[in-house]
């Protein structure tokens, strides 16, 4: 489903399809120049539009090509029944980096939640492709900052990850809720203040979600598979915890003070484990900072990249 190509100041938007790793991926490319290459990755259940408030600002200020990607099974990128999980998505991200810039290019990656975990994984496994990583509300190891009661509270997320059961529950929810609920209900749950959502971005989210509802069962299957595999990555020591420990490129970590998924103690543990990273707390912001406060996120990311360049 193509998006209309509006102009964003000095950056234009072009929506294209990429055939990579057996998928047809939908990519939005913001063109501000060729001085840098940036890839922005959405979170679980999200899509490329969640970065549309940030991408044109980065493209114009950095004179860069900035890509926002619909991962397979999300947004406008269908799976055609193929299995998807965390490893599949990480491989897709690597293929995009290799195919969408000249050989030898080192990218700036920015990712929200699941997208942040993918960015860290790629930076560890293919460091020659990555110059720096910015994380917005990274999906953290589930045991960090939680007592037994806190871990038990996560059980509400378990049904979505159960084989065969999860996809039925998710599909039923999508079809029953419809529009605008499938957009507005997650915003209510994940934002610090839902009133901050830009009306134009909401309309674009509705457009993408309307298309995704036309293949709700396929989308639900992908959501179930990715949820289960992400949970494994967040539970085992060789998953996201390893990536946090081993990544060597410069990293920025942004999180909202009103994140409803990860407690303040978890962010404190991240800061203690990687004091060499730049850590930024965004007051009163929830779990999708790039959508709730895009200008603030872009400003922090640009200031950090300028400091690295200096």
mmCIF file of C-alpha atoms in Angstrom, residues 54-173:
data_model
loop_
_atom_site.group_PDB
_atom_site.id
_atom_site.type_symbol
_atom_site.label_atom_id
_atom_site.label_comp_id
_atom_site.label_asym_id
_atom_site.label_seq_id
_atom_site.Cartn_x
_atom_site.Cartn_y
_atom_site.Cartn_z
ATOM 1 C CA UNK A 54 11.932 12.208 13.486
ATOM 2 C CA UNK A 55 13.160 11.047 10.064
ATOM 3 C CA UNK A 56 12.739 14.287 8.055
ATOM 4 C CA UNK A 57 14.484 16.301 10.757
ATOM 5 C CA UNK A 58 17.474 13.944 10.696
ATOM 6 C CA UNK A 59 17.567 13.881 6.897
ATOM 7 C CA UNK A 60 17.580 17.668 6.616
ATOM 8 C CA UNK A 61 19.999 18.413 9.469
ATOM 9 C CA UNK A 62 22.481 15.636 8.647
ATOM 10 C CA UNK A 63 22.058 15.977 4.858
ATOM 11 C CA UNK A 64 21.480 12.251 4.987
ATOM 12 C CA UNK A 65 19.436 9.442 3.535
ATOM 13 C CA UNK A 66 17.162 8.245 6.319
ATOM 14 C CA UNK A 67 15.213 4.992 5.946
ATOM 15 C CA UNK A 68 12.246 3.888 8.025
ATOM 16 C CA UNK A 69 11.423 0.223 7.532
ATOM 17 C CA UNK A 70 8.313 -1.903 8.006
ATOM 18 C CA UNK A 71 9.729 -5.150 9.383
ATOM 19 C CA UNK A 72 8.234 -8.380 7.930
ATOM 20 C CA UNK A 73 4.779 -8.976 9.385
ATOM 21 C CA UNK A 74 4.290 -5.344 10.405
ATOM 22 C CA UNK A 75 3.068 -2.182 8.741
ATOM 23 C CA UNK A 76 2.882 -2.822 4.982
ATOM 24 C CA UNK A 77 5.457 -5.659 4.819
ATOM 25 C CA UNK A 78 3.647 -8.975 4.489
ATOM 26 C CA UNK A 79 5.196 -12.349 5.290
ATOM 27 C CA UNK A 80 3.199 -14.380 2.716
ATOM 28 C CA UNK A 81 3.025 -17.089 5.358
ATOM 29 C CA UNK A 82 6.758 -17.277 6.006
ATOM 30 C CA UNK A 83 7.895 -17.715 9.601
ATOM 31 C CA UNK A 84 9.412 -14.646 11.268
ATOM 32 C CA UNK A 85 11.265 -14.324 14.559
ATOM 33 C CA UNK A 86 13.959 -12.168 16.153
ATOM 34 C CA UNK A 87 16.782 -13.865 14.194
ATOM 35 C CA UNK A 88 14.891 -13.446 10.899
ATOM 36 C CA UNK A 89 14.329 -9.754 11.564
ATOM 37 C CA UNK A 90 17.982 -9.196 12.499
ATOM 38 C CA UNK A 91 19.061 -10.833 9.239
ATOM 39 C CA UNK A 92 16.642 -8.621 7.296
ATOM 40 C CA UNK A 93 18.124 -5.510 8.925
ATOM 41 C CA UNK A 94 21.635 -6.595 7.944
ATOM 42 C CA UNK A 95 20.514 -7.190 4.353
ATOM 43 C CA UNK A 96 19.008 -3.696 4.205
ATOM 44 C CA UNK A 97 22.268 -2.146 5.420
ATOM 45 C CA UNK A 98 24.253 -4.094 2.841
ATOM 46 C CA UNK A 99 21.957 -3.335 -0.083
ATOM 47 C CA UNK A 100 20.938 0.284 0.449
ATOM 48 C CA UNK A 101 24.297 2.077 0.638
ATOM 49 C CA UNK A 102 27.683 1.876 -1.096
ATOM 50 C CA UNK A 103 30.097 -0.814 0.084
ATOM 51 C CA UNK A 104 31.998 0.299 3.172
ATOM 52 C CA UNK A 105 29.203 2.544 4.483
ATOM 53 C CA UNK A 106 28.752 2.517 8.235
ATOM 54 C CA UNK A 107 25.213 3.341 9.278
ATOM 55 C CA UNK A 108 23.667 5.132 12.215
ATOM 56 C CA UNK A 109 20.946 2.862 13.608
ATOM 57 C CA UNK A 110 18.114 4.025 15.836
ATOM 58 C CA UNK A 111 15.530 1.626 17.228
ATOM 59 C CA UNK A 112 12.545 1.647 19.549
ATOM 60 C CA UNK A 113 12.001 -1.296 21.932
ATOM 61 C CA UNK A 114 12.244 -4.397 19.681
ATOM 62 C CA UNK A 115 13.941 -2.195 17.067
ATOM 63 C CA UNK A 116 16.583 -1.190 19.604
ATOM 64 C CA UNK A 117 17.303 -4.824 20.435
ATOM 65 C CA UNK A 118 17.693 -5.557 16.716
ATOM 66 C CA UNK A 119 20.028 -2.574 16.276
ATOM 67 C CA UNK A 120 22.261 -3.765 19.131
ATOM 68 C CA UNK A 121 22.310 -7.320 17.789
ATOM 69 C CA UNK A 122 23.383 -6.154 14.321
ATOM 70 C CA UNK A 123 26.009 -3.822 15.802
ATOM 71 C CA UNK A 124 27.513 -6.800 17.662
ATOM 72 C CA UNK A 125 27.371 -9.304 14.802
ATOM 73 C CA UNK A 126 28.271 -6.952 11.936
ATOM 74 C CA UNK A 127 30.238 -4.069 13.489
ATOM 75 C CA UNK A 128 31.674 -3.128 10.097
ATOM 76 C CA UNK A 129 28.180 -1.942 9.066
ATOM 77 C CA UNK A 130 27.395 0.224 12.101
ATOM 78 C CA UNK A 131 28.907 3.542 13.193
ATOM 79 C CA UNK A 132 26.604 4.301 16.140
ATOM 80 C CA UNK A 133 23.342 3.175 17.743
ATOM 81 C CA UNK A 134 20.627 5.293 19.357
ATOM 82 C CA UNK A 135 18.050 3.436 21.457
ATOM 83 C CA UNK A 136 14.613 4.782 22.345
ATOM 84 C CA UNK A 137 13.021 2.736 25.119
ATOM 85 C CA UNK A 138 15.141 -0.338 24.414
ATOM 86 C CA UNK A 139 13.480 -3.674 25.200
ATOM 87 C CA UNK A 140 15.460 -4.597 28.333
ATOM 88 C CA UNK A 141 16.066 -8.010 29.908
ATOM 89 C CA UNK A 142 12.880 -8.841 31.776
ATOM 90 C CA UNK A 143 14.570 -9.684 35.072
ATOM 91 C CA UNK A 144 16.235 -6.282 35.366
ATOM 92 C CA UNK A 145 14.769 -4.092 38.093
ATOM 93 C CA UNK A 146 11.914 -6.469 38.936
ATOM 94 C CA UNK A 147 11.108 -8.526 42.006
ATOM 95 C CA UNK A 148 9.028 -11.711 41.839
ATOM 96 C CA UNK A 149 5.791 -9.723 41.872
ATOM 97 C CA UNK A 150 7.038 -7.617 38.983
ATOM 98 C CA UNK A 151 7.938 -10.692 36.984
ATOM 99 C CA UNK A 152 4.530 -12.228 37.706
ATOM 100 C CA UNK A 153 2.860 -9.085 36.337
ATOM 101 C CA UNK A 154 4.398 -9.852 32.942
ATOM 102 C CA UNK A 155 2.164 -12.919 32.668
ATOM 103 C CA UNK A 156 -0.487 -10.748 30.999
ATOM 104 C CA UNK A 157 1.770 -10.667 27.931
ATOM 105 C CA UNK A 158 2.165 -14.455 27.817
ATOM 106 C CA UNK A 159 -1.004 -15.422 25.877
ATOM 107 C CA UNK A 160 0.127 -13.449 22.795
ATOM 108 C CA UNK A 161 3.285 -15.570 22.640
ATOM 109 C CA UNK A 162 1.650 -18.993 22.920
ATOM 110 C CA UNK A 163 1.885 -21.128 19.752
ATOM 111 C CA UNK A 164 -1.373 -21.145 17.769
ATOM 112 C CA UNK A 165 -3.288 -19.601 20.680
ATOM 113 C CA UNK A 166 -1.520 -16.232 20.430
ATOM 114 C CA UNK A 167 -2.343 -15.687 16.773
ATOM 115 C CA UNK A 168 -6.017 -16.494 17.339
ATOM 116 C CA UNK A 169 -6.262 -14.051 20.253
ATOM 117 C CA UNK A 170 -4.437 -11.309 18.350
ATOM 118 C CA UNK A 171 -6.443 -11.805 15.156
ATOM 119 C CA UNK A 172 -9.699 -11.735 17.113
ATOM 120 C CA UNK A 173 -8.619 -8.525 18.850
#
